Amino acid sequence: MHQMRPGRHVCPLLCLSAALLAGALLAGPAVADGVTPSEARQLRDEVKDMFYHAFDGYMQHAFPLDELRPLSCQGEDSLGGYALTLIDSLDTLALLGDKERFSAGVEWVGKNVRFDINKTVSVFETNIRILGGLLSAHLIASDYATGMRIDSYDDQLLHLAVDLAQRLLPAFDTPTGIPFGSVNLLYGVDDDESKITSTAGGGTLSLEFGVLSRLTNNTVFEQVTKNSVRGIWARRSKLNLVGAHINVFTGEWTQKDAGIGTSIDSFYEYLLKAYLLFGDEEYLYVFQEAYKAVMHYLHHDPWYIEVNMNSGATVWPLFNSLQAFWPGLQVLAGDVDPAIRTHAAFFSVWKKYGFTPEGFNLATSTVQNGQRSYPLRPELIESTYWLFKATRDYRYLDVGRDILASLQYGAKCPCGYCHISDVETHKQDDHMESFFLAETVKYLWLLFDLAVGPDNIVENGPYKYIFSTEGHLLPATPEIALVDEHCLYLGAFCNDSTTRGYGNGDSSSKQRSSNYTQFDERQTASSQYSMSNVLFRTRGYIKGVCPGLSQAQRLGISYHVGEDNTVGQNSRGHQNPDESYVVQSSVQAQSSSVVLISHPVTSQPDESLMTRSGTQHHENIVVVADSESLREPTSTDTIGGSSEELAVDTDEEIVSLDQNEDSTS
């Protein structure tokens, strides 16, 4: 891929013009050589049938329990006992144009779901599945422009979302601002709740909570989640890497393995997507710094490994299935070439087994012990969709067809689709996660619909949509995306004790329903505290110019010097840790990046618009930053000093690893 060089300011405009021209010329159906238009349509319809086989199975045999047991045709409560799969599936019904069942689902949830229950739930899972599902369905059901407006709808799902988010707030009452992993919906944080949480658990909240703040004029939700991200980033290592698990009270990393998969993955995802949706440059700045570190220390083209966050030494030469989201994220970041290579490597694992195992050992080219299952994960399909959208390359339709065939022949069972407990034997397990309907089927359907000539609210609707990590549709409406646009006219942000807001934090009287409970009015047995304790640690901003400050200082980014960060220095060490490597990403450095979304006034955040230069066609996709500004290429890639080479044998469709005798296993 042609890389933009600093100082060549004309390139962004040329790339944008080329992308717009390509998008105009190739706006019609894009079909692979081996996939005819009629076959692409058949594949899309087959995916739709797949959705209804599983959804109808859930509604007939499991509803209103959380999830379906598709082999025994029974239900189970796996999260909170509030019809999880239905809530998670609502925006997929809308995407498919099924207004009847979408309306019925919205009406049932609004009338029957309550969160004043004595259940201890995962903050992370409740946020991405339930809160995200409620907000996405609300935004579709309340807007005539979506074509799915429900006439009788009166913001019931928004009231539920507010009530749920308020019940999650006690989790944020920690010295670091990073939330506990679980919270009781009725009584707050349990006395014996673990103080250890994952990086993804603390860093995958900003989209849903940020949208809720902007819909309700209540800044608390967005402030606490942004403070959590800051709490994690302030404790990064000298290498700009973050670990997998952290103590929310002491800020000490309890698992120092840095990677892009399990326990960390969506932390990176939400940094970029929060910028795309909200236009907040602090998220972009952190993402660029984090991305450069990932590409420098974790990337062994085309694979990604896990290293010690302080030393960079190899910990695991392992591909885990959650890493498969990364090529899709790279497409959104505009770094398409490495995304293509990595996707091909990841798909070679799928082709070897028919599914991707939870863990695949790159040193032995075998399934990792204890990680043999495939729980219907969507990440590889998600990246396939984004790469096809960016390149219109036929190979991604072939990938989609292979994935669909594997699911149909290996995972389909009497009432839905089953987990695969062992990818080598294809033994089925009696469980179907709600994300199968929220994400896996959604991205497959979008892939083939895009090939036919899209006719859905994502591709042809009134807004550009950002997908949450659960695949929920969050539109870049003016109400959500342009709230802070005035700040960008007046220079940099300055720290001040005054909180920035888009309202006084009071909800309208319309939002006071039987499901709406003010947080400060609800006393809990295990969490007697004032919300001001949380807000006190949340920096506010005022408009103005702060001359002489670095980019990190303008954004209020801090750096916490931990005990482990005093050792393991390398050539990129800092003389002033408080500057947070700001020299590498100053305002001047960002100005030379290909930042086409300069602010939401001139360009709405757009997940579906992105471009890169090259001879192939690329869909009109917003480039957040070119690869030159995102990563620091090196002449050779090494893993912990070894010279092992990871490669994909595309002819035999397997993953191979040529390693020397002292390679790490």
PDB file of C-alpha atoms in Angstrom, residues 355-598:
ATOM      1  CA  PHE A 355     -14.123 -23.440  12.177  1.00  0.00           C
ATOM      2  CA  THR A 356     -11.642 -21.337  14.125  1.00  0.00           C
ATOM      3  CA  PRO A 357     -10.677 -22.804  17.501  1.00  0.00           C
ATOM      4  CA  GLU A 358     -10.475 -20.506  20.501  1.00  0.00           C
ATOM      5  CA  GLY A 359      -6.705 -20.993  20.418  1.00  0.00           C
ATOM      6  CA  PHE A 360      -4.286 -22.087  17.682  1.00  0.00           C
ATOM      7  CA  ASN A 361      -0.620 -22.560  18.555  1.00  0.00           C
ATOM      8  CA  LEU A 362       1.564 -20.949  15.889  1.00  0.00           C
ATOM      9  CA  ALA A 363       4.689 -22.794  17.000  1.00  0.00           C
ATOM     10  CA  THR A 364       3.173 -26.256  16.595  1.00  0.00           C
ATOM     11  CA  SER A 365       0.444 -25.461  14.037  1.00  0.00           C
ATOM     12  CA  THR A 366      -2.051 -27.312  16.208  1.00  0.00           C
ATOM     13  CA  VAL A 367      -5.117 -26.486  18.256  1.00  0.00           C
ATOM     14  CA  GLN A 368      -4.144 -25.215  21.683  1.00  0.00           C
ATOM     15  CA  ASN A 369      -5.053 -27.605  24.486  1.00  0.00           C
ATOM     16  CA  GLY A 370      -8.150 -26.468  26.342  1.00  0.00           C
ATOM     17  CA  GLN A 371      -9.117 -24.072  23.538  1.00  0.00           C
ATOM     18  CA  ARG A 372     -10.657 -26.447  21.023  1.00  0.00           C
ATOM     19  CA  SER A 373     -14.159 -24.969  20.771  1.00  0.00           C
ATOM     20  CA  TYR A 374     -15.896 -22.606  18.353  1.00  0.00           C
ATOM     21  CA  PRO A 375     -18.794 -20.823  20.121  1.00  0.00           C
ATOM     22  CA  LEU A 376     -20.268 -19.364  16.893  1.00  0.00           C
ATOM     23  CA  ARG A 377     -18.044 -16.286  17.089  1.00  0.00           C
ATOM     24  CA  PRO A 378     -18.569 -13.483  14.526  1.00  0.00           C
ATOM     25  CA  GLU A 379     -15.125 -11.826  14.398  1.00  0.00           C
ATOM     26  CA  LEU A 380     -13.760 -13.460  11.238  1.00  0.00           C
ATOM     27  CA  ILE A 381     -17.038 -12.846   9.417  1.00  0.00           C
ATOM     28  CA  GLU A 382     -17.026  -9.236  10.594  1.00  0.00           C
ATOM     29  CA  SER A 383     -13.569  -8.637   9.130  1.00  0.00           C
ATOM     30  CA  THR A 384     -14.601 -10.390   5.912  1.00  0.00           C
ATOM     31  CA  TYR A 385     -17.498  -7.969   5.521  1.00  0.00           C
ATOM     32  CA  TRP A 386     -15.318  -4.896   6.062  1.00  0.00           C
ATOM     33  CA  LEU A 387     -12.616  -6.097   3.682  1.00  0.00           C
ATOM     34  CA  PHE A 388     -15.163  -6.794   0.960  1.00  0.00           C
ATOM     35  CA  LYS A 389     -16.700  -3.384   1.550  1.00  0.00           C
ATOM     36  CA  ALA A 390     -13.272  -1.760   1.238  1.00  0.00           C
ATOM     37  CA  THR A 391     -11.878  -3.722  -1.702  1.00  0.00           C
ATOM     38  CA  ARG A 392     -14.811  -5.402  -3.491  1.00  0.00           C
ATOM     39  CA  ASP A 393     -12.437  -8.337  -3.946  1.00  0.00           C
ATOM     40  CA  TYR A 394     -14.206 -11.552  -4.965  1.00  0.00           C
ATOM     41  CA  ARG A 395     -12.222 -13.665  -2.523  1.00  0.00           C
ATOM     42  CA  TYR A 396     -14.261 -12.342   0.397  1.00  0.00           C
ATOM     43  CA  LEU A 397     -17.503 -13.628  -1.090  1.00  0.00           C
ATOM     44  CA  ASP A 398     -15.816 -17.014  -1.390  1.00  0.00           C
ATOM     45  CA  VAL A 399     -14.806 -16.739   2.263  1.00  0.00           C
ATOM     46  CA  GLY A 400     -18.386 -15.917   3.211  1.00  0.00           C
ATOM     47  CA  ARG A 401     -19.700 -18.863   1.222  1.00  0.00           C
ATOM     48  CA  ASP A 402     -17.244 -21.227   2.951  1.00  0.00           C
ATOM     49  CA  ILE A 403     -18.170 -19.911   6.394  1.00  0.00           C
ATOM     50  CA  LEU A 404     -21.871 -20.254   5.644  1.00  0.00           C
ATOM     51  CA  ALA A 405     -21.380 -23.831   4.456  1.00  0.00           C
ATOM     52  CA  SER A 406     -19.457 -24.721   7.631  1.00  0.00           C
ATOM     53  CA  LEU A 407     -22.212 -23.322   9.816  1.00  0.00           C
ATOM     54  CA  GLN A 408     -24.937 -25.072   7.865  1.00  0.00           C
ATOM     55  CA  TYR A 409     -23.287 -28.490   7.793  1.00  0.00           C
ATOM     56  CA  GLY A 410     -21.464 -28.455  11.100  1.00  0.00           C
ATOM     57  CA  ALA A 411     -23.376 -26.236  13.525  1.00  0.00           C
ATOM     58  CA  LYS A 412     -27.040 -26.487  12.533  1.00  0.00           C
ATOM     59  CA  CYS A 413     -29.121 -28.465  14.986  1.00  0.00           C
ATOM     60  CA  PRO A 414     -32.851 -29.082  15.592  1.00  0.00           C
ATOM     61  CA  CYS A 415     -33.834 -25.731  17.085  1.00  0.00           C
ATOM     62  CA  GLY A 416     -30.971 -23.414  16.166  1.00  0.00           C
ATOM     63  CA  TYR A 417     -27.187 -23.494  15.788  1.00  0.00           C
ATOM     64  CA  CYS A 418     -24.869 -25.191  18.251  1.00  0.00           C
ATOM     65  CA  HIS A 419     -21.517 -24.378  19.705  1.00  0.00           C
ATOM     66  CA  ILE A 420     -18.795 -26.638  18.368  1.00  0.00           C
ATOM     67  CA  SER A 421     -17.023 -28.129  21.373  1.00  0.00           C
ATOM     68  CA  ASP A 422     -14.114 -29.490  19.314  1.00  0.00           C
ATOM     69  CA  VAL A 423     -13.199 -28.103  15.903  1.00  0.00           C
ATOM     70  CA  GLU A 424     -11.421 -31.327  14.930  1.00  0.00           C
ATOM     71  CA  THR A 425     -14.301 -33.694  15.665  1.00  0.00           C
ATOM     72  CA  HIS A 426     -17.085 -31.099  15.076  1.00  0.00           C
ATOM     73  CA  LYS A 427     -18.862 -32.356  18.180  1.00  0.00           C
ATOM     74  CA  GLN A 428     -21.834 -30.104  18.957  1.00  0.00           C
ATOM     75  CA  ASP A 429     -22.541 -28.478  22.314  1.00  0.00           C
ATOM     76  CA  ASP A 430     -26.059 -27.597  23.494  1.00  0.00           C
ATOM     77  CA  HIS A 431     -25.672 -23.827  23.620  1.00  0.00           C
ATOM     78  CA  MET A 432     -26.295 -20.821  21.354  1.00  0.00           C
ATOM     79  CA  GLU A 433     -24.985 -17.421  22.465  1.00  0.00           C
ATOM     80  CA  SER A 434     -27.180 -14.409  21.761  1.00  0.00           C
ATOM     81  CA  PHE A 435     -24.378 -12.841  19.725  1.00  0.00           C
ATOM     82  CA  PHE A 436     -24.948 -15.442  17.011  1.00  0.00           C
ATOM     83  CA  LEU A 437     -28.112 -13.534  16.046  1.00  0.00           C
ATOM     84  CA  ALA A 438     -26.765 -10.090  16.955  1.00  0.00           C
ATOM     85  CA  GLU A 439     -23.482 -10.365  15.052  1.00  0.00           C
ATOM     86  CA  THR A 440     -22.581 -13.594  13.267  1.00  0.00           C
ATOM     87  CA  VAL A 441     -25.685 -13.787  11.092  1.00  0.00           C
ATOM     88  CA  LYS A 442     -25.853  -9.997  10.723  1.00  0.00           C
ATOM     89  CA  TYR A 443     -22.391  -9.644   9.191  1.00  0.00           C
ATOM     90  CA  LEU A 444     -22.921 -12.647   6.901  1.00  0.00           C
ATOM     91  CA  TRP A 445     -26.190 -11.203   5.627  1.00  0.00           C
ATOM     92  CA  LEU A 446     -24.636  -7.756   5.108  1.00  0.00           C
ATOM     93  CA  LEU A 447     -21.783  -9.312   3.127  1.00  0.00           C
ATOM     94  CA  PHE A 448     -24.042 -10.987   0.580  1.00  0.00           C
ATOM     95  CA  ASP A 449     -26.540  -8.147   0.494  1.00  0.00           C
ATOM     96  CA  LEU A 450     -23.688  -5.801  -0.393  1.00  0.00           C
ATOM     97  CA  ALA A 451     -22.751  -8.129  -3.247  1.00  0.00           C
ATOM     98  CA  VAL A 452     -26.296  -8.206  -4.626  1.00  0.00           C
ATOM     99  CA  GLY A 453     -26.786  -4.457  -4.425  1.00  0.00           C
ATOM    100  CA  PRO A 454     -27.589  -3.364  -0.898  1.00  0.00           C
ATOM    101  CA  ASP A 455     -31.055  -2.442   0.212  1.00  0.00           C
ATOM    102  CA  ASN A 456     -30.890  -1.967   3.984  1.00  0.00           C
ATOM    103  CA  ILE A 457     -30.669   0.837   6.519  1.00  0.00           C
ATOM    104  CA  VAL A 458     -26.924   0.375   7.042  1.00  0.00           C
ATOM    105  CA  GLU A 459     -25.915   0.832   3.412  1.00  0.00           C
ATOM    106  CA  ASN A 460     -28.796   2.994   2.141  1.00  0.00           C
ATOM    107  CA  GLY A 461     -30.298   4.476   5.289  1.00  0.00           C
ATOM    108  CA  PRO A 462     -30.419   8.098   6.387  1.00  0.00           C
ATOM    109  CA  TYR A 463     -27.311   7.857   8.587  1.00  0.00           C
ATOM    110  CA  LYS A 464     -23.912   6.302   8.705  1.00  0.00           C
ATOM    111  CA  TYR A 465     -23.753   3.640  11.387  1.00  0.00           C
ATOM    112  CA  ILE A 466     -21.044   2.606  13.791  1.00  0.00           C
ATOM    113  CA  PHE A 467     -21.254  -1.039  14.851  1.00  0.00           C
ATOM    114  CA  SER A 468     -20.742  -1.686  18.537  1.00  0.00           C
ATOM    115  CA  THR A 469     -18.608  -4.637  19.564  1.00  0.00           C
ATOM    116  CA  GLU A 470     -21.871  -6.616  19.809  1.00  0.00           C
ATOM    117  CA  GLY A 471     -22.826  -5.565  16.275  1.00  0.00           C
ATOM    118  CA  HIS A 472     -25.495  -3.094  17.399  1.00  0.00           C
ATOM    119  CA  LEU A 473     -26.250  -0.194  15.070  1.00  0.00           C
ATOM    120  CA  LEU A 474     -25.407   3.230  16.488  1.00  0.00           C
ATOM    121  CA  PRO A 475     -26.210   6.023  14.017  1.00  0.00           C
ATOM    122  CA  ALA A 476     -24.099   9.134  13.598  1.00  0.00           C
ATOM    123  CA  THR A 477     -27.106  11.425  13.909  1.00  0.00           C
ATOM    124  CA  PRO A 478     -26.574  15.131  14.672  1.00  0.00           C
ATOM    125  CA  GLU A 479     -27.975  14.537  18.153  1.00  0.00           C
ATOM    126  CA  ILE A 480     -25.234  11.984  18.829  1.00  0.00           C
ATOM    127  CA  ALA A 481     -22.307  13.015  16.641  1.00  0.00           C
ATOM    128  CA  LEU A 482     -22.437  16.812  16.649  1.00  0.00           C
ATOM    129  CA  VAL A 483     -22.991  17.566  20.319  1.00  0.00           C
ATOM    130  CA  ASP A 484     -19.451  18.828  20.880  1.00  0.00           C
ATOM    131  CA  GLU A 485     -18.755  20.288  17.464  1.00  0.00           C
ATOM    132  CA  HIS A 486     -18.626  23.863  18.839  1.00  0.00           C
ATOM    133  CA  CYS A 487     -15.549  22.963  20.880  1.00  0.00           C
ATOM    134  CA  LEU A 488     -13.514  22.393  17.729  1.00  0.00           C
ATOM    135  CA  TYR A 489     -13.825  25.973  16.534  1.00  0.00           C
ATOM    136  CA  LEU A 490     -12.098  27.515  19.514  1.00  0.00           C
ATOM    137  CA  GLY A 491      -8.749  25.798  19.672  1.00  0.00           C
ATOM    138  CA  ALA A 492      -7.548  23.294  22.186  1.00  0.00           C
ATOM    139  CA  PHE A 493      -9.271  21.948  25.249  1.00  0.00           C
ATOM    140  CA  CYS A 494      -8.135  23.153  28.674  1.00  0.00           C
ATOM    141  CA  ASN A 495      -8.442  21.326  31.950  1.00  0.00           C
ATOM    142  CA  ASP A 496     -10.694  23.022  34.452  1.00  0.00           C
ATOM    143  CA  SER A 497     -12.886  22.028  37.346  1.00  0.00           C
ATOM    144  CA  THR A 498     -15.951  22.999  35.348  1.00  0.00           C
ATOM    145  CA  THR A 499     -17.650  20.038  33.746  1.00  0.00           C
ATOM    146  CA  ARG A 500     -18.493  20.178  30.108  1.00  0.00           C
ATOM    147  CA  GLY A 501     -21.988  19.159  29.196  1.00  0.00           C
ATOM    148  CA  TYR A 502     -24.856  19.184  26.796  1.00  0.00           C
ATOM    149  CA  GLY A 503     -27.480  19.878  29.411  1.00  0.00           C
ATOM    150  CA  ASN A 504     -27.925  20.077  33.115  1.00  0.00           C
ATOM    151  CA  GLY A 505     -28.116  16.336  33.556  1.00  0.00           C
ATOM    152  CA  ASP A 506     -31.837  16.299  34.242  1.00  0.00           C
ATOM    153  CA  SER A 507     -34.023  14.044  32.173  1.00  0.00           C
ATOM    154  CA  SER A 508     -37.232  15.338  30.796  1.00  0.00           C
ATOM    155  CA  SER A 509     -40.501  14.542  32.459  1.00  0.00           C
ATOM    156  CA  LYS A 510     -41.307  12.321  29.530  1.00  0.00           C
ATOM    157  CA  GLN A 511     -38.541   9.984  30.641  1.00  0.00           C
ATOM    158  CA  ARG A 512     -40.014   9.485  34.113  1.00  0.00           C
ATOM    159  CA  SER A 513     -41.721   6.161  33.769  1.00  0.00           C
ATOM    160  CA  SER A 514     -42.291   3.211  36.046  1.00  0.00           C
ATOM    161  CA  ASN A 515     -39.026   1.786  34.798  1.00  0.00           C
ATOM    162  CA  TYR A 516     -37.075   4.968  35.474  1.00  0.00           C
ATOM    163  CA  THR A 517     -35.350   5.277  38.826  1.00  0.00           C
ATOM    164  CA  GLN A 518     -32.982   8.116  39.634  1.00  0.00           C
ATOM    165  CA  PHE A 519     -29.683   6.744  40.802  1.00  0.00           C
ATOM    166  CA  ASP A 520     -29.289   9.189  43.685  1.00  0.00           C
ATOM    167  CA  GLU A 521     -32.723   8.280  45.002  1.00  0.00           C
ATOM    168  CA  ARG A 522     -32.059   4.543  45.103  1.00  0.00           C
ATOM    169  CA  GLN A 523     -30.282   3.424  48.258  1.00  0.00           C
ATOM    170  CA  THR A 524     -28.276   0.247  48.084  1.00  0.00           C
ATOM    171  CA  ALA A 525     -27.132  -2.056  50.822  1.00  0.00           C
ATOM    172  CA  SER A 526     -23.551  -2.434  49.652  1.00  0.00           C
ATOM    173  CA  SER A 527     -22.854   0.929  48.033  1.00  0.00           C
ATOM    174  CA  GLN A 528     -23.719   3.937  50.154  1.00  0.00           C
ATOM    175  CA  TYR A 529     -21.898   6.738  48.433  1.00  0.00           C
ATOM    176  CA  SER A 530     -22.391   9.971  46.566  1.00  0.00           C
ATOM    177  CA  MET A 531     -22.067  10.075  42.793  1.00  0.00           C
ATOM    178  CA  SER A 532     -19.893  13.151  43.305  1.00  0.00           C
ATOM    179  CA  ASN A 533     -17.130  10.749  44.377  1.00  0.00           C
ATOM    180  CA  VAL A 534     -17.048   9.409  40.829  1.00  0.00           C
ATOM    181  CA  LEU A 535     -17.450  12.771  39.140  1.00  0.00           C
ATOM    182  CA  PHE A 536     -14.727  14.321  41.278  1.00  0.00           C
ATOM    183  CA  ARG A 537     -12.210  12.131  39.467  1.00  0.00           C
ATOM    184  CA  THR A 538     -13.614  12.993  36.057  1.00  0.00           C
ATOM    185  CA  ARG A 539     -11.920  15.889  34.377  1.00  0.00           C
ATOM    186  CA  GLY A 540     -14.085  18.540  32.791  1.00  0.00           C
ATOM    187  CA  TYR A 541     -13.256  20.777  29.859  1.00  0.00           C
ATOM    188  CA  ILE A 542     -13.887  24.376  29.049  1.00  0.00           C
ATOM    189  CA  LYS A 543     -13.527  26.076  25.710  1.00  0.00           C
ATOM    190  CA  GLY A 544     -10.384  28.106  25.105  1.00  0.00           C
ATOM    191  CA  VAL A 545      -6.800  28.042  23.966  1.00  0.00           C
ATOM    192  CA  CYS A 546      -3.973  26.682  26.112  1.00  0.00           C
ATOM    193  CA  PRO A 547      -0.747  27.983  24.490  1.00  0.00           C
ATOM    194  CA  GLY A 548       2.418  25.975  24.985  1.00  0.00           C
ATOM    195  CA  LEU A 549       0.785  22.684  25.990  1.00  0.00           C
ATOM    196  CA  SER A 550       1.502  19.365  24.357  1.00  0.00           C
ATOM    197  CA  GLN A 551      -1.198  17.356  22.653  1.00  0.00           C
ATOM    198  CA  ALA A 552      -1.469  15.008  25.629  1.00  0.00           C
ATOM    199  CA  GLN A 553      -1.710  17.944  28.025  1.00  0.00           C
ATOM    200  CA  ARG A 554      -4.380  19.608  25.898  1.00  0.00           C
ATOM    201  CA  LEU A 555      -6.396  16.414  26.038  1.00  0.00           C
ATOM    202  CA  GLY A 556      -5.766  15.911  29.734  1.00  0.00           C
ATOM    203  CA  ILE A 557      -3.985  12.593  29.230  1.00  0.00           C
ATOM    204  CA  SER A 558      -1.849  11.536  32.172  1.00  0.00           C
ATOM    205  CA  TYR A 559       0.750   8.852  32.695  1.00  0.00           C
ATOM    206  CA  HIS A 560       0.930   6.831  35.894  1.00  0.00           C
ATOM    207  CA  VAL A 561       4.429   5.625  36.699  1.00  0.00           C
ATOM    208  CA  GLY A 562       4.063   2.103  38.035  1.00  0.00           C
ATOM    209  CA  GLU A 563       6.686  -0.052  39.710  1.00  0.00           C
ATOM    210  CA  ASP A 564       7.103  -2.236  36.637  1.00  0.00           C
ATOM    211  CA  ASN A 565       7.625   0.793  34.428  1.00  0.00           C
ATOM    212  CA  THR A 566      10.915   1.660  36.108  1.00  0.00           C
ATOM    213  CA  VAL A 567      12.567  -1.353  34.478  1.00  0.00           C
ATOM    214  CA  GLY A 568      12.620  -2.901  31.050  1.00  0.00           C
ATOM    215  CA  GLN A 569      13.584   0.321  29.279  1.00  0.00           C
ATOM    216  CA  ASN A 570      14.414   0.162  25.605  1.00  0.00           C
ATOM    217  CA  SER A 571      15.551   2.612  22.977  1.00  0.00           C
ATOM    218  CA  ARG A 572      12.158   4.288  23.074  1.00  0.00           C
ATOM    219  CA  GLY A 573      12.429   5.177  26.766  1.00  0.00           C
ATOM    220  CA  HIS A 574      11.183   8.503  28.088  1.00  0.00           C
ATOM    221  CA  GLN A 575      12.965  11.270  29.820  1.00  0.00           C
ATOM    222  CA  ASN A 576       9.654  12.669  30.993  1.00  0.00           C
ATOM    223  CA  PRO A 577       6.955  10.015  31.570  1.00  0.00           C
ATOM    224  CA  ASP A 578       4.319  12.646  32.216  1.00  0.00           C
ATOM    225  CA  GLU A 579       4.552  13.704  28.614  1.00  0.00           C
ATOM    226  CA  SER A 580       3.147  10.282  27.579  1.00  0.00           C
ATOM    227  CA  TYR A 581       5.259  10.088  24.432  1.00  0.00           C
ATOM    228  CA  VAL A 582       3.681  13.300  23.315  1.00  0.00           C
ATOM    229  CA  VAL A 583       6.698  14.171  21.197  1.00  0.00           C
ATOM    230  CA  GLN A 584       5.822  11.290  18.901  1.00  0.00           C
ATOM    231  CA  SER A 585       2.239  12.391  18.435  1.00  0.00           C
ATOM    232  CA  SER A 586       2.195  16.137  18.678  1.00  0.00           C
ATOM    233  CA  VAL A 587      -0.334  18.375  16.973  1.00  0.00           C
ATOM    234  CA  GLN A 588       2.144  18.789  14.135  1.00  0.00           C
ATOM    235  CA  ALA A 589       2.437  15.027  13.711  1.00  0.00           C
ATOM    236  CA  GLN A 590      -1.313  14.623  13.583  1.00  0.00           C
ATOM    237  CA  SER A 591      -1.629  17.382  11.048  1.00  0.00           C
ATOM    238  CA  SER A 592       0.433  15.335   8.606  1.00  0.00           C
ATOM    239  CA  SER A 593      -1.737  12.268   9.097  1.00  0.00           C
ATOM    240  CA  VAL A 594      -4.525  11.453   6.690  1.00  0.00           C
ATOM    241  CA  VAL A 595      -7.232  12.585   9.061  1.00  0.00           C
ATOM    242  CA  LEU A 596     -10.169  13.136   6.771  1.00  0.00           C
ATOM    243  CA  ILE A 597     -12.690  13.361   9.603  1.00  0.00           C
ATOM    244  CA  SER A 598     -11.261  16.614  10.892  1.00  0.00           C
TER     245      SER A 598
END
